[in-house]
CSV table of C-alpha atoms and ligand atoms in Angstrom, one decimal:
chain,number,residue,atom,x,y,z
A,1,MET,CA,-21.1,-7.2,-14.9
A,2,THR,CA,-18.7,-10.1,-15.2
A,3,ASP,CA,-19.4,-12.3,-18.2
A,4,LYS,CA,-20.5,-15.8,-17.3
A,5,ARG,CA,-21.9,-17.0,-20.6
A,6,LYS,CA,-21.4,-20.7,-21.3
A,7,VAL,CA,-18.0,-21.8,-22.8
A,8,ARG,CA,-19.0,-23.8,-25.8
A,9,LYS,CA,-16.0,-23.6,-28.1
A,10,ALA,CA,-12.4,-24.5,-27.7
A,11,VAL,CA,-9.5,-23.2,-29.9
A,12,PHE,CA,-6.4,-25.4,-30.5
A,13,PRO,CA,-3.6,-23.5,-32.2
A,14,VAL,CA,-1.6,-26.1,-34.2
A,15,ALA,CA,0.1,-23.9,-36.7
A,16,GLY,CA,3.6,-23.8,-35.1
A,17,LEU,CA,6.6,-25.2,-36.9
A,18,GLY,CA,7.6,-27.7,-34.1
A,19,THR,CA,11.3,-27.1,-34.7
A,20,ARG,CA,12.3,-28.9,-31.5
A,21,PHE,CA,11.1,-32.1,-33.2
A,22,LEU,CA,12.9,-31.8,-36.4
A,23,PRO,CA,13.5,-33.9,-38.5
A,24,ALA,CA,10.2,-35.7,-37.6
A,25,THR,CA,8.2,-32.5,-38.0
A,26,LYS,CA,9.3,-32.1,-41.6
A,27,SER,CA,6.4,-34.3,-42.5
A,28,VAL,CA,4.5,-35.1,-39.3
A,29,PRO,CA,2.9,-32.3,-37.3
A,30,LYS,CA,4.1,-32.3,-33.7
A,31,GLU,CA,0.5,-32.7,-32.5
A,32,MET,CA,0.3,-36.0,-34.4
A,33,LEU,CA,3.3,-37.6,-32.7
A,34,THR,CA,2.0,-40.5,-30.6
A,35,VAL,CA,1.9,-40.9,-26.8
A,36,VAL,CA,1.5,-44.7,-26.6
A,37,ASP,CA,-1.1,-45.2,-29.3
A,38,LYS,CA,-2.9,-41.9,-29.6
A,39,PRO,CA,-1.7,-38.6,-31.1
A,40,ILE,CA,-1.0,-35.8,-28.7
A,41,ILE,CA,-3.9,-33.8,-30.0
A,42,GLN,CA,-6.4,-36.6,-29.0
A,43,TYR,CA,-5.5,-36.2,-25.3
A,44,VAL,CA,-6.1,-32.5,-25.5
A,45,VAL,CA,-9.4,-32.8,-27.3
A,46,ASP,CA,-10.5,-35.5,-24.8
A,47,GLU,CA,-9.7,-33.0,-22.0
A,48,ALA,CA,-11.9,-30.4,-23.7
A,49,LEU,CA,-14.7,-33.0,-24.2
A,50,GLU,CA,-14.6,-33.9,-20.5
A,51,ALA,CA,-15.1,-30.2,-19.7
A,52,GLY,CA,-18.3,-30.1,-21.8
A,53,ILE,CA,-16.9,-28.3,-24.9
A,54,GLU,CA,-19.2,-28.6,-27.9
A,55,HIS,CA,-17.2,-27.2,-30.8
A,56,PHE,CA,-13.5,-27.7,-31.6
A,57,VAL,CA,-11.7,-25.0,-33.6
A,58,PHE,CA,-8.2,-25.9,-35.0
A,59,VAL,CA,-5.9,-23.1,-36.3
A,60,THR,CA,-3.7,-25.1,-38.7
A,61,GLY,CA,-0.9,-24.2,-41.1
A,62,ARG,CA,1.0,-25.7,-44.0
A,63,ASN,CA,1.7,-29.4,-43.7
A,64,LYS,CA,-1.0,-29.9,-41.1
A,65,HIS,CA,-3.7,-31.5,-43.3
A,66,VAL,CA,-3.2,-34.9,-41.6
A,67,ILE,CA,-4.9,-33.3,-38.5
A,68,GLU,CA,-8.0,-32.7,-40.6
A,69,ASP,CA,-7.9,-36.2,-42.0
A,70,TYR,CA,-7.5,-37.6,-38.4
A,71,PHE,CA,-10.8,-36.1,-37.4
A,72,ASP,CA,-12.6,-37.5,-40.4
A,73,ILE,CA,-14.0,-40.9,-41.4
A,74,HIS,CA,-11.5,-43.2,-43.1
A,75,PHE,CA,-13.9,-45.1,-45.3
A,76,GLU,CA,-11.6,-47.8,-46.7
A,77,LEU,CA,-10.1,-48.6,-43.3
A,78,GLN,CA,-13.5,-49.0,-41.8
A,79,GLN,CA,-14.6,-51.2,-44.6
A,80,THR,CA,-11.6,-53.4,-44.2
A,81,LEU,CA,-12.0,-53.7,-40.4
A,82,ARG,CA,-15.6,-54.6,-40.9
A,83,GLU,CA,-14.7,-57.4,-43.4
A,84,ARG,CA,-12.2,-58.8,-41.0
A,85,SER,CA,-14.6,-58.5,-38.0
A,86,LYS,CA,-12.1,-56.3,-36.1
A,87,LYS,CA,-14.8,-55.0,-33.7
A,88,ALA,CA,-12.5,-53.5,-31.0
A,89,GLU,CA,-10.6,-51.5,-33.6
A,90,MET,CA,-13.9,-50.3,-35.1
A,91,THR,CA,-15.0,-49.1,-31.7
A,92,ILE,CA,-11.8,-47.2,-31.1
A,93,LEU,CA,-12.4,-45.3,-34.4
A,94,ALA,CA,-16.0,-44.6,-33.7
A,95,GLU,CA,-15.3,-43.3,-30.2
A,96,GLN,CA,-12.6,-41.0,-31.5
A,97,LEU,CA,-14.7,-39.4,-34.3
A,98,PRO,CA,-16.2,-36.1,-33.4
A,99,LYS,CA,-19.9,-35.5,-34.1
A,100,ALA,CA,-20.6,-34.1,-37.6
A,101,GLY,CA,-20.4,-30.3,-37.7
A,102,THR,CA,-18.6,-29.9,-34.4
A,103,VAL,CA,-15.1,-29.4,-35.8
A,104,SER,CA,-13.8,-26.3,-37.7
A,105,PHE,CA,-10.5,-25.5,-39.3
A,106,THR,CA,-9.0,-22.2,-40.1
A,107,ARG,CA,-5.5,-21.4,-41.3
A,108,GLN,CA,-2.7,-19.2,-39.9
A,109,GLN,CA,-0.8,-18.6,-43.1
A,110,GLU,CA,2.3,-17.5,-41.4
A,111,PRO,CA,3.5,-18.6,-37.9
A,112,LEU,CA,3.5,-15.1,-36.4
A,113,GLY,CA,3.0,-16.2,-32.8
A,114,LEU,CA,0.5,-17.7,-30.5
A,115,GLY,CA,-1.5,-14.4,-30.2
A,116,HIS,CA,-1.8,-14.2,-33.9
A,117,ALA,CA,-2.9,-17.9,-34.1
A,118,VAL,CA,-5.7,-17.2,-31.6
A,119,TRP,CA,-6.8,-14.1,-33.5
A,120,CYS,CA,-7.1,-16.2,-36.7
A,121,ALA,CA,-10.0,-18.1,-34.9
A,122,ARG,CA,-12.0,-14.9,-34.3
A,123,GLU,CA,-14.6,-15.4,-37.1
A,124,ILE,CA,-15.4,-19.0,-36.0
A,125,VAL,CA,-15.5,-18.2,-32.3
A,126,GLY,CA,-17.6,-15.0,-32.7
A,127,ASN,CA,-18.7,-12.9,-29.8
A,128,GLU,CA,-18.6,-15.5,-27.0
A,129,PRO,CA,-16.2,-16.7,-24.3
A,130,PHE,CA,-14.0,-19.6,-25.5
A,131,ALA,CA,-11.5,-22.1,-24.1
A,132,LEU,CA,-7.9,-22.1,-25.4
A,133,LEU,CA,-5.8,-25.3,-25.1
A,134,LEU,CA,-2.2,-25.4,-26.2
A,135,PRO,CA,-2.1,-28.8,-27.9
A,136,ASP,CA,1.5,-29.7,-27.0
A,137,MET,CA,0.7,-29.8,-23.2
A,138,ILE,CA,-0.9,-33.0,-22.0
A,139,MET,CA,-2.6,-32.7,-18.6
A,140,ARG,CA,-3.4,-35.7,-16.4
A,141,GLY,CA,-5.7,-35.1,-13.4
A,142,GLU,CA,-9.1,-35.6,-11.9
A,143,PRO,CA,-10.9,-33.4,-12.7
A,144,GLY,CA,-9.0,-32.6,-15.9
A,145,CYS,CA,-7.5,-29.1,-16.0
A,146,MET,CA,-10.2,-27.6,-18.3
A,147,ARG,CA,-13.0,-29.2,-16.3
A,148,GLY,CA,-11.6,-27.6,-13.1
A,149,MET,CA,-11.4,-24.2,-15.0
A,150,ILE,CA,-15.0,-24.4,-16.2
A,151,ASP,CA,-16.1,-25.1,-12.6
A,152,LEU,CA,-14.2,-22.0,-11.4
A,153,TYR,CA,-15.6,-20.0,-14.3
A,154,ALA,CA,-19.1,-20.9,-13.1
A,155,GLN,CA,-18.2,-19.1,-9.8
A,156,SER,CA,-16.1,-16.2,-11.1
A,157,GLY,CA,-17.0,-15.6,-14.8
A,158,GLY,CA,-14.5,-13.4,-16.7
A,159,ASN,CA,-11.2,-14.8,-17.9
A,160,ILE,CA,-9.5,-17.8,-16.3
A,161,ILE,CA,-5.8,-18.8,-16.6
A,162,ALA,CA,-4.6,-22.2,-15.4
A,163,VAL,CA,-1.4,-22.1,-13.4
A,164,GLU,CA,1.0,-24.4,-11.6
A,165,GLU,CA,3.8,-23.8,-9.1
A,166,CYS,CA,7.4,-24.0,-10.1
A,167,ALA,CA,10.6,-23.7,-8.0
A,168,PRO,CA,11.2,-20.0,-7.5
A,169,ASP,CA,14.6,-20.2,-9.3
A,170,GLN,CA,12.8,-21.6,-12.4
A,171,ALA,CA,10.3,-18.7,-12.7
A,172,HIS,CA,12.4,-16.9,-15.3
A,173,LYS,CA,11.5,-19.6,-17.9
A,174,TYR,CA,7.8,-19.1,-17.8
A,175,GLY,CA,4.9,-16.7,-18.0
A,176,ILE,CA,4.2,-15.8,-14.4
A,177,VAL,CA,1.1,-14.3,-12.8
A,178,GLY,CA,0.7,-12.0,-9.8
A,179,VAL,CA,-1.6,-13.3,-7.0
A,180,GLY,CA,-4.4,-11.3,-5.4
A,181,GLU,CA,-7.3,-12.2,-3.2
A,182,THR,CA,-9.2,-15.5,-3.2
A,183,VAL,CA,-12.0,-15.8,-5.9
A,184,GLY,CA,-14.1,-19.0,-5.5
A,185,ASP,CA,-11.6,-21.8,-5.6
A,186,GLY,CA,-9.0,-19.7,-7.3
A,187,PHE,CA,-7.4,-16.3,-6.9
A,188,ARG,CA,-7.5,-12.9,-8.6
A,189,ILE,CA,-4.7,-12.3,-11.1
A,190,THR,CA,-3.1,-8.9,-10.6
A,191,SER,CA,-0.4,-9.0,-13.2
A,192,MET,CA,1.3,-11.1,-15.8
A,193,VAL,CA,4.9,-11.2,-17.0
A,194,GLU,CA,6.5,-13.3,-19.7
A,195,LYS,CA,9.8,-14.8,-18.6
A,196,PRO,CA,10.7,-12.3,-15.8
A,197,ALA,CA,14.3,-11.5,-15.1
A,198,ARG,CA,15.7,-13.6,-12.3
A,199,GLY,CA,14.6,-12.5,-8.9
A,200,THR,CA,11.8,-10.2,-10.2
A,201,ALA,CA,8.9,-12.7,-10.7
A,202,PRO,CA,5.7,-11.6,-8.8
A,203,SER,CA,5.1,-15.3,-7.7
A,204,ASN,CA,6.0,-18.8,-8.7
A,205,PHE,CA,2.7,-19.6,-10.4
A,206,PHE,CA,3.3,-20.2,-14.1
A,207,ILE,CA,0.8,-20.2,-16.9
A,208,ASN,CA,0.5,-23.8,-18.1
A,209,GLY,CA,-1.2,-23.5,-21.5
A,210,ARG,CA,-5.0,-23.5,-20.6
A,211,TYR,CA,-7.2,-20.4,-20.8
A,212,ILE,CA,-10.8,-19.3,-20.8
A,213,LEU,CA,-11.0,-15.9,-22.5
A,214,GLN,CA,-13.6,-13.4,-23.3
A,215,PRO,CA,-14.1,-12.4,-26.9
A,216,GLU,CA,-12.8,-8.8,-26.3
A,217,ILE,CA,-9.3,-10.4,-26.6
A,218,PHE,CA,-9.8,-10.5,-30.4
A,219,SER,CA,-10.0,-6.7,-30.9
A,220,ILE,CA,-6.9,-6.3,-28.7
A,221,LEU,CA,-5.0,-8.9,-30.7
A,222,GLU,CA,-6.1,-7.1,-34.0
A,223,ASP,CA,-3.8,-4.2,-33.1
A,224,GLN,CA,-1.3,-6.1,-31.0
A,225,GLU,CA,2.3,-5.2,-32.0
A,226,ARG,CA,5.0,-7.9,-32.2
A,227,GLY,CA,6.7,-8.6,-28.9
A,228,ALA,CA,9.3,-11.1,-27.7
A,229,GLY,CA,10.8,-13.2,-30.5
A,230,ASN,CA,9.2,-10.8,-33.0
A,231,GLU,CA,5.9,-12.7,-32.5
A,232,ILE,CA,2.5,-11.5,-31.6
A,233,GLN,CA,2.3,-12.6,-27.9
A,234,LEU,CA,-0.9,-13.6,-26.3
A,235,THR,CA,0.4,-12.6,-22.8
A,236,ASP,CA,0.9,-9.0,-24.1
A,237,ALA,CA,-2.8,-8.9,-25.2
A,238,MET,CA,-4.0,-10.4,-22.0
A,239,LEU,CA,-2.2,-7.8,-20.0
A,240,LYS,CA,-4.1,-5.1,-21.9
A,241,LEU,CA,-7.4,-6.9,-21.2
A,242,LEU,CA,-6.5,-7.2,-17.5
A,243,LYS,CA,-7.0,-3.4,-17.3
A,244,SER,CA,-10.7,-3.7,-18.1
A,245,GLN,CA,-11.7,-7.3,-17.2
A,246,ASP,CA,-11.2,-9.7,-14.3
A,247,PHE,CA,-8.8,-12.6,-14.6
A,248,ALA,CA,-8.8,-15.5,-12.1
A,249,GLY,CA,-6.1,-18.1,-11.6
A,250,TYR,CA,-7.0,-21.8,-11.4
A,251,VAL,CA,-4.3,-23.9,-9.7
A,252,PHE,CA,-4.1,-27.2,-11.5
A,253,ARG,CA,-2.8,-29.9,-9.2
A,254,GLY,CA,-2.4,-32.9,-11.6
A,255,GLU,CA,0.5,-33.7,-13.8
A,256,THR,CA,1.5,-31.8,-16.9
A,257,TYR,CA,3.7,-33.1,-19.7
A,258,ASP,CA,5.2,-30.6,-22.1
A,259,CYS,CA,5.1,-32.7,-25.2
A,260,GLY,CA,6.6,-29.8,-27.2
A,261,ALA,CA,9.9,-30.7,-25.7
A,262,LYS,CA,11.7,-34.1,-26.0
A,263,ASP,CA,12.0,-34.8,-22.3
A,264,GLY,CA,8.3,-34.1,-21.6
A,265,PHE,CA,7.2,-36.1,-24.6
A,266,ILE,CA,9.2,-39.2,-23.5
A,267,LEU,CA,8.0,-38.9,-19.9
A,268,ALA,CA,4.4,-38.7,-21.2
A,269,ASN,CA,4.9,-42.0,-23.1
A,270,VAL,CA,6.4,-43.7,-20.1
A,271,ALA,CA,3.7,-42.4,-17.7
A,272,PHE,CA,0.8,-43.3,-19.9
A,273,ALA,CA,2.3,-46.7,-20.8
A,274,LEU,CA,2.7,-47.6,-17.1
A,275,GLU,CA,-1.0,-46.7,-16.6
A,276,ARG,CA,-2.1,-49.3,-19.2
A,277,ASP,CA,-3.0,-52.9,-18.1
A,278,ASP,CA,-2.1,-54.2,-21.5
A,279,ILE,CA,1.4,-52.6,-21.5
A,280,ARG,CA,2.6,-52.2,-18.0
A,281,PRO,CA,3.3,-55.9,-17.3
A,282,HIS,CA,5.5,-56.1,-20.4
A,283,VAL,CA,7.6,-52.9,-19.9
A,284,GLU,CA,7.8,-52.2,-16.2
A,285,ALA,CA,10.7,-54.6,-15.3
A,286,GLN,CA,12.6,-53.5,-18.4
A,287,PHE,CA,12.1,-49.8,-17.6
A,288,LYS,CA,13.5,-50.5,-14.1
A,289,ALA,CA,16.5,-52.5,-15.5
A,290,LEU,CA,17.2,-49.7,-18.0
A,291,VAL,CA,17.3,-47.1,-15.2
A,292,GLN,CA,19.3,-49.3,-12.9
A,293,GLY,CA,21.8,-49.9,-15.7
A,294,LEU,CA,22.4,-46.2,-15.9
A,295,LYS,CA,23.4,-45.8,-12.3
B,301,UTP,P1,5.4,-23.3,-29.4
B,301,UTP,O1,6.3,-22.2,-29.6
B,301,UTP,O2,5.6,-24.2,-28.3
B,301,UTP,O3,5.4,-24.3,-30.7
B,301,UTP,O4,3.9,-22.8,-29.5
B,301,UTP,P2,6.2,-24.4,-32.0
B,301,UTP,O5,6.6,-23.1,-32.5
B,301,UTP,O6,5.4,-25.3,-32.9
B,301,UTP,O7,7.4,-25.3,-31.5
B,301,UTP,P3,9.0,-25.1,-31.6
B,301,UTP,O8,9.3,-24.2,-30.4
B,301,UTP,O9,9.4,-24.6,-32.9
B,301,UTP,O10,9.5,-26.5,-31.4
B,301,UTP,C1,2.9,-23.2,-28.6
B,301,UTP,C2,1.7,-23.6,-29.4
B,301,UTP,O11,1.2,-22.5,-30.2
B,301,UTP,C3,1.1,-22.9,-31.6
B,301,UTP,C4,2.0,-24.2,-31.7
B,301,UTP,O12,1.5,-25.0,-32.7
B,301,UTP,C5,2.0,-24.8,-30.4
B,301,UTP,O13,0.9,-25.7,-30.2
B,301,UTP,N1,1.5,-21.8,-32.4
B,301,UTP,C6,2.7,-21.1,-32.2
B,301,UTP,C7,0.8,-21.5,-33.5
B,301,UTP,O14,-0.3,-22.1,-33.8
B,301,UTP,N2,1.2,-20.5,-34.3
B,301,UTP,C8,2.3,-19.8,-34.1
B,301,UTP,O15,2.6,-18.8,-34.8
B,301,UTP,C9,3.1,-20.1,-33.0
């Protein structure tokens, strides 16, 4: 029978080196870079919260302790804000703080790949389905990407992978899924291939960094050999799981910003700034002038 148990926990692998953002990531984790005034990780946690996730599991690494501090109380700051009657700022801090006992941290001692990072969360997740959100992808949409996936999961159960369409000549850059029959509001995934050679992709639906996985993935990851880039690849393990369990594809139709890359990160800043009533009037005309000046 297809497993439909509630998805309560979400895993956020934040142990990567973030080499594309050097030198900033020498001392600031990529996930703590700010999009307008919130760190990237906050957007992704908010997406999980909207989807009803109750427990947040961070797989961290060396130099990532500021992520732990971020999800904790900052006593002195609160005290100072209180003394200065900075009520709005106090509310922002209170809203951002997770409920006590709902956040866990575990370490990936060596960055051996995404598959390995997920495996490091096995003891905290235990024997239940879980959400996996790559924290450098910010999704904007209504419903949020994970919310839509949870709704599909309620229909299909099993494993869910969120996908988006790319231009066919771009498919070789991504993880691509094969498309089978309709399942609820999604479709059956028939195959997966990481960065297919040009002209060989089974579709133009690429994996966008959001997953709902059954716990059997952990025992596969345990024995998973290193693949592309000499890293333990999640896609390789999911391919094995596909032999015994169902995978459904959820097509996300909102906007995705790949904040692990410089262009995506800058676009996210512009897009979210333009959405803000307190910022848009001050920057819109200047953005336009900047772009026109480039023509
Ligand atoms: P990326 O490959 O995009 O991130 O992994 P990276 O390695 O940090 O960045 P670059 O390429 O060097 O700039 C996708 C996600 O998986 C996590 C990363 O933190 C990122 O959020 N990850 C990756 C791990 O947690 N552990 C790993 O061993 C690899």
